[in-house]
Coordinates of C-alpha atoms in Angstrom, one line a residue:
Chain T
M295 CA 0.1 -0.1 -0.4
K296 CA 1.1 3.6 -0.5
I297 CA 1.7 6.2 2.3
Q298 CA 2.7 9.9 1.8
L299 CA 4.2 11.5 4.6
K300 CA 4.6 15.5 4.6
L301 CA 7.6 16.7 5.5
Y302 CA 8.3 19.3 8.6
G303 CA 11.9 20.7 9.9
S304 CA 14.8 18.7 9.5
S305 CA 13.0 16.0 7.5
E306 CA 12.9 18.4 4.5
L307 CA 16.3 17.5 3.7
L308 CA 14.7 14.3 2.6
S309 CA 12.9 15.7 -0.1
G310 CA 13.0 19.1 -1.8
K311 CA 9.2 18.4 -2.9
G312 CA 7.8 18.5 0.9
V313 CA 6.4 14.8 0.5
L314 CA 7.6 11.6 0.5
S315 CA 5.7 8.4 -0.9
F316 CA 6.2 5.2 0.7
N317 CA 5.4 1.7 -0.7
L318 CA 4.8 -0.7 2.8
P319 CA 3.2 -3.8 2.9
K320 CA -0.4 -4.4 3.8
N321 CA -1.6 -3.6 7.5
S322 CA 1.7 -1.8 8.0
K323 CA 2.1 0.2 11.4
I324 CA 4.0 3.3 12.4
K325 CA 6.9 1.0 13.3
N326 CA 7.1 -0.1 9.8
L327 CA 7.1 3.1 8.4
R328 CA 9.9 4.0 11.0
S329 CA 12.0 1.5 9.2
S330 CA 11.3 2.5 5.7
L331 CA 12.2 5.6 6.7
M332 CA 15.5 4.8 8.5
N333 CA 16.5 2.8 5.1
L334 CA 16.0 5.9 3.0
I335 CA 18.1 7.9 5.1
V336 CA 20.8 5.4 5.0
K337 CA 20.3 5.3 1.0
K338 CA 20.4 8.8 1.0
K339 CA 23.6 8.9 3.1
L340 CA 21.9 11.4 5.3
K341 CA 22.9 9.5 8.5
N342 CA 25.1 12.0 9.9
N343 CA 22.0 14.6 10.0
L344 CA 19.2 12.6 10.2
G345 CA 20.2 9.3 11.7
S346 CA 18.1 9.7 15.0
L347 CA 14.9 10.8 13.2
P348 CA 13.5 7.7 12.9
E349 CA 13.7 6.9 16.6
L350 CA 12.9 10.5 17.5
A351 CA 9.7 11.2 15.2
A352 CA 6.2 11.6 16.0
F353 CA 3.7 11.1 13.4
S354 CA 0.4 12.8 12.9
N355 CA -2.8 12.1 11.1
M356 CA -5.1 13.6 9.0
K357 CA -7.5 14.4 12.1
D358 CA -4.3 16.2 13.6
E359 CA -3.7 13.4 16.0
I360 CA -0.1 12.2 17.3
V361 CA -0.3 8.6 16.6
S362 CA 1.3 5.7 18.3
D363 CA 3.5 3.0 16.7
N364 CA 0.8 0.8 17.0
Y365 CA -1.5 2.8 14.8
R366 CA -2.6 0.7 11.9
L367 CA -1.6 2.5 8.8
K368 CA -4.3 3.0 5.8
N369 CA -3.9 2.8 1.8
K370 CA -3.3 6.1 0.4
E371 CA -3.3 7.9 3.7
L372 CA -1.5 11.2 4.3
L373 CA 0.6 11.6 7.3
S374 CA 2.7 14.4 9.0
I375 CA 6.3 13.6 10.4
I376 CA 6.9 15.6 13.6
P377 CA 10.6 15.9 13.9
P378 CA 11.7 17.0 17.6
I379 CA 10.2 20.5 18.3
A380 CA 12.3 23.7 19.1
G381 CA 9.8 26.8 19.2
G382 CA 9.6 29.7 21.5
Chain Q
M287 CA -12.5 37.3 23.9
K288 CA -9.9 36.8 26.4
I289 CA -7.5 34.7 24.6
H290 CA -5.5 35.5 21.1
T291 CA -3.3 33.0 19.8
S292 CA -1.8 33.3 16.3
L293 CA 0.9 32.4 13.7
L294 CA 2.2 35.1 12.0
D295 CA 4.3 34.8 8.6
S296 CA 7.2 37.4 9.3
K297 CA 7.3 37.8 5.2
K298 CA 3.9 39.4 5.5
K299 CA 3.3 40.8 9.1
K300 CA 5.2 41.5 12.3
I301 CA 4.4 40.8 15.6
S302 CA 3.3 43.7 17.4
L303 CA 4.0 44.8 20.8
K304 CA 1.5 47.4 20.8
K305 CA -1.5 45.1 19.8
A306 CA -0.3 42.4 22.8
K307 CA -0.4 45.4 25.1
N308 CA -3.7 46.8 24.1
F309 CA -5.4 43.2 23.9
I310 CA -4.5 42.1 27.5
Y311 CA -5.3 45.6 28.7
S312 CA -8.4 45.6 31.4
K313 CA -9.3 48.1 34.1
S314 CA -9.9 44.9 36.2
N315 CA -6.3 43.7 36.0
G316 CA -3.8 44.7 38.5
A317 CA -1.0 43.3 36.6
E318 CA 0.5 42.6 33.1
S319 CA 3.3 40.7 32.2
I320 CA 4.9 40.6 28.9
F321 CA 7.6 38.1 27.8
V322 CA 9.3 38.9 24.3
G323 CA 11.3 36.2 22.6
R324 CA 14.1 37.5 20.0
V325 CA 16.7 35.9 17.7
R326 CA 19.8 36.2 19.6
N327 CA 23.3 36.6 17.4
N328 CA 25.1 33.4 18.8
N329 CA 24.3 30.0 19.8
K330 CA 26.6 27.1 21.0
G331 CA 29.7 29.3 19.7
K332 CA 28.4 29.9 16.5
K333 CA 27.2 33.6 15.2
V334 CA 23.9 33.6 13.8
K335 CA 22.1 35.9 11.7
A336 CA 18.9 35.0 11.6
V337 CA 16.4 32.0 12.0
T338 CA 13.7 30.4 9.8
Y339 CA 10.7 29.1 12.2
A340 CA 8.7 26.2 10.3
A341 CA 5.4 25.1 11.7
H342 CA 2.8 22.7 11.6
K343 CA 0.0 25.2 11.5
R344 CA -3.1 23.4 12.5
L345 CA -1.6 21.4 15.4
V346 CA 0.3 24.3 16.6
M347 CA -2.8 26.5 16.7
K348 CA -4.5 23.4 18.5
S349 CA -1.9 23.2 21.1
F350 CA -1.9 27.2 21.5
T351 CA -5.4 27.1 22.4
K352 CA -5.0 24.1 24.7
I353 CA -2.3 25.3 26.5
C354 CA -3.8 28.8 27.0
N355 CA -7.0 27.5 28.5
E356 CA -5.1 25.2 30.9
A357 CA -3.0 28.2 31.8
K358 CA -6.4 30.2 32.8
K359 CA -7.6 27.5 34.6
K360 CA -5.1 26.6 36.4
F361 CA -3.9 29.6 37.6
D362 CA -6.6 32.7 37.0
K363 CA -9.7 32.2 34.8
K364 CA -10.2 35.9 34.3
A365 CA -7.1 36.2 32.7
K366 CA -6.5 37.7 29.3
I367 CA -3.6 36.0 27.1
F368 CA -1.9 37.0 24.0
L369 CA 0.1 34.6 22.2
E370 CA 1.9 35.1 18.9
H371 CA 4.5 33.0 17.3
A372 CA 6.4 34.1 14.1
T373 CA 7.4 31.8 11.2
N374 CA 9.7 32.1 8.2
Y375 CA 12.9 34.0 7.9
V376 CA 13.5 36.1 11.7
P377 CA 16.6 38.3 11.3
V378 CA 18.8 38.7 14.6
G379 CA 16.8 41.2 17.0
G380 CA 13.3 40.3 15.4
I381 CA 10.8 38.9 17.6
S382 CA 9.9 35.2 17.6
I383 CA 7.4 35.1 20.2
I384 CA 5.2 37.0 22.1
I385 CA 3.4 36.2 25.3
A386 CA 1.4 38.8 27.1
V387 CA -0.9 38.3 30.1
G388 CA -3.3 40.6 32.2
S389 CA -4.2 39.0 35.3
G390 CA -5.8 40.5 38.7
H391 CA -2.4 40.1 40.2
R392 CA 1.7 39.7 39.6
D393 CA 2.0 36.2 40.9
E394 CA -0.8 34.8 38.4
A395 CA 0.3 36.9 35.7
Y396 CA 4.0 35.8 35.8
K397 CA 3.0 32.2 36.1
I398 CA 0.7 32.2 33.3
S399 CA 3.5 33.4 31.2
R400 CA 6.2 30.9 32.0
Y401 CA 3.6 28.0 32.1
I402 CA 2.8 29.3 28.3
L403 CA 6.5 29.3 27.4
E404 CA 7.5 25.9 28.8
K405 CA 4.4 24.1 27.1
V406 CA 5.2 25.7 23.9
K407 CA 8.4 24.5 23.8
H408 CA 7.5 20.9 24.8
R409 CA 4.2 20.7 22.9
S410 CA 3.7 23.0 19.8
P411 CA 5.1 21.8 16.3
I412 CA 7.2 24.7 15.6
W413 CA 10.9 23.9 14.2
K414 CA 14.0 26.5 13.8
K415 CA 16.7 26.6 11.2
E416 CA 19.4 28.9 12.2
H417 CA 21.3 30.7 9.3
Y418 CA 24.9 31.5 10.4
I419 CA 27.2 34.4 9.4
D420 CA 29.5 31.9 7.3
G421 CA 26.7 30.9 5.4
K422 CA 25.8 27.8 6.6
K423 CA 22.6 26.6 8.2
E424 CA 21.4 24.2 10.4
W425 CA 18.0 22.7 11.7
I426 CA 18.2 22.8 15.7
P427 CA 17.8 19.6 17.8
G428 CA 14.9 19.7 19.8
H429 CA 12.3 18.0 22.1
S430 CA 10.8 14.8 20.8
L431 CA 6.6 14.5 20.7
R432 CA 7.0 10.7 20.3
Q433 CA 4.7 8.9 22.7
K434 CA 6.5 6.8 25.4
R435 CA 6.5 3.2 25.0
K436 CA 4.7 1.5 27.6

């Protein structure tokens, strides 16, 4: 199934388009998305900048809820990645 | 209306201290606390020339409203609160955040201001990218919103 991930903060280094697409097995959960994200970071040789992102990022769904690692992803779902925050 | 919250795109509009003061003014308030956060010219030995603030707008606005309501409930239900945060490119000396509080007494005004600032830093999805004098840029690491695993 296909998942779209809207990028914020440091994760924008992964794509100039602001959105990434992932093809994941059916019934994947957030933890599967974390693994795919790490694979992409390694592939793009961004481990020095973004190596801790898959571990530290939160994810929000279209209802603007931060979802847990057990959240089951839906086909064509659009999520946002929330890297560690630093406002104020 | 006793709470005003906003994210302001600094390319279009500047955060206004005057607007904040006007909003919180009330004859029934004996105390006003105004916190102004600005972009400083250094961070950990690096010379900073500006900061770009990025935000997940819907989540930030949701968090701002919730945080301000919590602060009122906790310290002073009658308090007036003005909270604005800048997005986009803010040069050194520019205002990144204003938290203005009008309250009956000083203790509550100080407490509300501090509460809001700490909660914004820990709950509102805002990111900052520092721009340095040497031309380099860097996203600043911060606080993870990942839910703790049980």
